[in-house]
mmCIF file of C-alpha atoms in Angstrom:
data_model
loop_
_atom_site.group_PDB
_atom_site.id
_atom_site.type_symbol
_atom_site.label_atom_id
_atom_site.label_comp_id
_atom_site.label_asym_id
_atom_site.label_seq_id
_atom_site.Cartn_x
_atom_site.Cartn_y
_atom_site.Cartn_z
ATOM 1 C CA MET A 24 4.430 -18.697 -11.986
ATOM 2 C CA LEU A 25 1.271 -19.061 -11.939
ATOM 3 C CA ASN A 26 0.931 -16.975 -8.510
ATOM 4 C CA LYS A 27 1.390 -13.890 -9.180
ATOM 5 C CA VAL A 28 -0.294 -10.710 -9.081
ATOM 6 C CA MET A 29 0.386 -7.303 -10.499
ATOM 7 C CA LEU A 30 -1.504 -4.199 -9.751
ATOM 8 C CA VAL A 31 -1.594 -0.530 -9.324
ATOM 9 C CA ALA A 32 -3.579 1.013 -6.469
ATOM 10 C CA LYS A 33 -3.681 2.944 -3.777
ATOM 11 C CA MET A 34 -2.204 2.778 -0.251
ATOM 12 C CA LEU A 35 -5.710 3.581 2.021
ATOM 13 C CA ASP A 36 -3.413 3.323 5.527
ATOM 14 C CA ASP A 37 0.019 3.911 6.212
ATOM 15 C CA ILE A 38 2.169 0.900 7.452
ATOM 16 C CA LYS A 39 1.394 0.810 10.863
ATOM 17 C CA GLU A 40 2.399 -1.312 13.546
ATOM 18 C CA ILE A 41 5.722 -3.639 12.525
ATOM 19 C CA LYS A 42 5.428 -6.863 13.986
ATOM 20 C CA LYS A 43 7.606 -11.018 14.230
ATOM 21 C CA THR A 44 6.398 -14.015 13.903
ATOM 22 C CA ASP A 45 8.144 -16.572 16.189
ATOM 23 C CA ASP A 46 11.014 -17.121 13.947
ATOM 24 C CA GLY A 47 11.819 -13.527 14.072
ATOM 25 C CA ILE A 48 11.102 -12.130 10.681
ATOM 26 C CA LYS A 49 10.013 -8.889 10.847
ATOM 27 C CA TYR A 50 5.682 -8.258 9.020
ATOM 28 C CA ALA A 51 3.295 -5.877 8.815
ATOM 29 C CA GLN A 52 0.020 -5.169 7.423
ATOM 30 C CA MET A 53 -2.066 -2.396 5.360
ATOM 31 C CA LYS A 54 -4.815 -2.184 2.306
ATOM 32 C CA ILE A 55 -4.481 -1.164 -0.795
ATOM 33 C CA GLY A 56 -7.885 0.365 -2.639
ATOM 34 C CA ILE A 57 -8.752 -0.246 -6.417
ATOM 35 C CA PRO A 58 -12.017 1.488 -7.835
ATOM 36 C CA LYS A 59 -14.719 -0.835 -8.827
ATOM 37 C CA SER A 60 -15.041 1.433 -11.902
ATOM 38 C CA SER A 61 -12.521 3.814 -13.863
ATOM 39 C CA THR A 62 -14.472 6.937 -12.917
ATOM 40 C CA ALA A 63 -14.784 6.117 -9.439
ATOM 41 C CA LYS A 64 -12.562 8.333 -6.718
ATOM 42 C CA ILE A 65 -10.694 5.428 -4.192
ATOM 43 C CA THR A 66 -11.953 5.122 -1.184
ATOM 44 C CA GLU A 67 -12.975 2.160 0.972
ATOM 45 C CA ASP A 68 -16.490 2.719 -0.064
ATOM 46 C CA ASN A 69 -16.076 2.263 -3.863
ATOM 47 C CA SER A 70 -13.219 0.044 -4.183
ATOM 48 C CA PHE A 71 -12.116 -3.037 -3.485
ATOM 49 C CA VAL A 72 -9.946 -3.317 -0.455
ATOM 50 C CA VAL A 73 -7.404 -5.855 -0.445
ATOM 51 C CA HIS A 74 -5.987 -6.694 2.595
ATOM 52 C CA CYS A 75 -1.584 -7.083 2.022
ATOM 53 C CA VAL A 76 1.210 -8.410 4.024
ATOM 54 C CA LEU A 77 4.298 -7.529 3.712
ATOM 55 C CA PHE A 78 7.979 -8.578 4.664
ATOM 56 C CA GLU A 79 11.635 -6.992 5.871
ATOM 57 C CA ASP A 80 12.699 -6.244 2.278
ATOM 58 C CA VAL A 81 10.022 -4.491 1.045
ATOM 59 C CA ILE A 82 8.819 -2.951 4.661
ATOM 60 C CA LYS A 83 12.235 -1.446 4.347
ATOM 61 C CA ASN A 84 11.392 -0.096 0.784
ATOM 62 C CA MET A 85 7.524 1.666 1.777
ATOM 63 C CA ASP A 86 8.610 3.096 5.541
ATOM 64 C CA LYS A 87 9.965 6.112 4.217
ATOM 65 C CA LYS A 88 8.171 7.106 1.064
ATOM 66 C CA CYS A 89 5.021 5.453 0.952
ATOM 67 C CA LYS A 90 2.160 6.780 2.873
ATOM 68 C CA LYS A 91 -1.446 6.753 2.994
ATOM 69 C CA GLY A 92 -3.075 8.239 0.049
ATOM 70 C CA ALA A 93 -0.200 7.230 -2.432
ATOM 71 C CA ILE A 94 -0.585 5.252 -5.567
ATOM 72 C CA ILE A 95 1.571 2.229 -5.940
ATOM 73 C CA GLY A 96 2.558 -0.118 -8.330
ATOM 74 C CA ILE A 97 2.795 -3.786 -6.523
ATOM 75 C CA GLU A 98 4.061 -7.806 -7.625
ATOM 76 C CA GLY A 99 2.932 -9.769 -5.027
ATOM 77 C CA LYS A 100 1.325 -13.421 -4.830
ATOM 78 C CA LEU A 101 -1.672 -14.345 -3.144
ATOM 79 C CA GLY A 102 -1.416 -15.971 0.479
ATOM 80 C CA SER A 103 -3.630 -16.973 3.281
ATOM 81 C CA THR A 104 -3.733 -16.221 6.964
ATOM 82 C CA SER A 105 -3.748 -18.508 9.602
ATOM 83 C CA ASP A 106 -7.544 -18.002 9.902
ATOM 84 C CA SER A 107 -7.722 -18.961 5.899
ATOM 85 C CA GLU A 108 -8.147 -15.196 5.079
ATOM 86 C CA LEU A 109 -7.004 -13.969 2.093
ATOM 87 C CA VAL A 110 -4.272 -12.352 1.037
ATOM 88 C CA LEU A 111 -1.488 -10.378 -0.989
ATOM 89 C CA VAL A 112 1.720 -11.531 -0.112
ATOM 90 C CA LEU A 113 3.730 -8.023 -1.497
ATOM 91 C CA ASP A 114 7.362 -9.121 -3.046
ATOM 92 C CA LYS A 115 7.900 -5.602 -4.996
ATOM 93 C CA VAL A 116 6.192 -2.175 -4.136
ATOM 94 C CA ILE A 117 6.997 1.051 -6.562
ATOM 95 C CA LEU A 118 6.007 4.817 -5.496
ATOM 96 C CA LEU A 119 4.382 5.536 -8.869
ATOM 97 C CA ALA A 120 3.010 9.077 -7.052
ATOM 98 C CA GLN A 121 2.370 10.486 -3.728
ATOM 99 C CA ARG A 122 -1.007 12.177 -2.458
ATOM 100 C CA GLU A 123 -0.587 15.702 -3.182
ATOM 101 C CA MET A 124 -0.577 18.226 -0.096
ATOM 102 C CA THR A 125 -4.312 20.238 0.329
ATOM 103 C CA ASN A 126 -1.736 22.886 1.780
ATOM 104 C CA LYS A 127 0.691 22.642 -0.997
ATOM 105 C CA LYS A 128 1.314 26.327 -2.547
ATOM 106 C CA THR A 129 1.278 26.858 -6.263
ATOM 107 C CA ASN A 130 3.224 28.401 -8.228
ATOM 108 C CA LYS A 131 1.437 31.973 -8.036
ATOM 109 C CA ASP A 132 1.944 32.361 -4.470
ATOM 110 C CA VAL A 133 5.646 31.221 -4.553
ATOM 111 C CA ALA A 134 6.186 34.097 -6.706
ATOM 112 C CA ARG A 135 5.052 36.895 -4.475
#
C-alpha cells in the first residue's frame, strides 16, 4: 500500500464535536503534535501539528480512553478536505501513555 502513515504523537486537543456527513457517517477532528527535535517538549510552537480526521470505529475506540496530552500510536493515510487541505485520516489508534495528572499522589503521600 502506497498511502500508509504510522506515527507516535501527542494529542494536542480532545475529540470535541462529533459531526455527520451528508451520508450520515459520524466523524470528528483533532490535532496531534510531533516534536521537531528529539529533545523538544511537545507543544504547538515546537512541533509539527497535523490535523486528523476520525470516523465511527476510531471515535468509539478513542473517545473515552484518549484525552489531550495522551501519547498515541496511529496508523492511517493521507487525505484531503473539501478545500484541499492535507489531513491524516486515522484507521487505528493505540493509547501508549496518558498524561500524568499534576496533583497525582505519590507513594509517600499514600503511605501516610
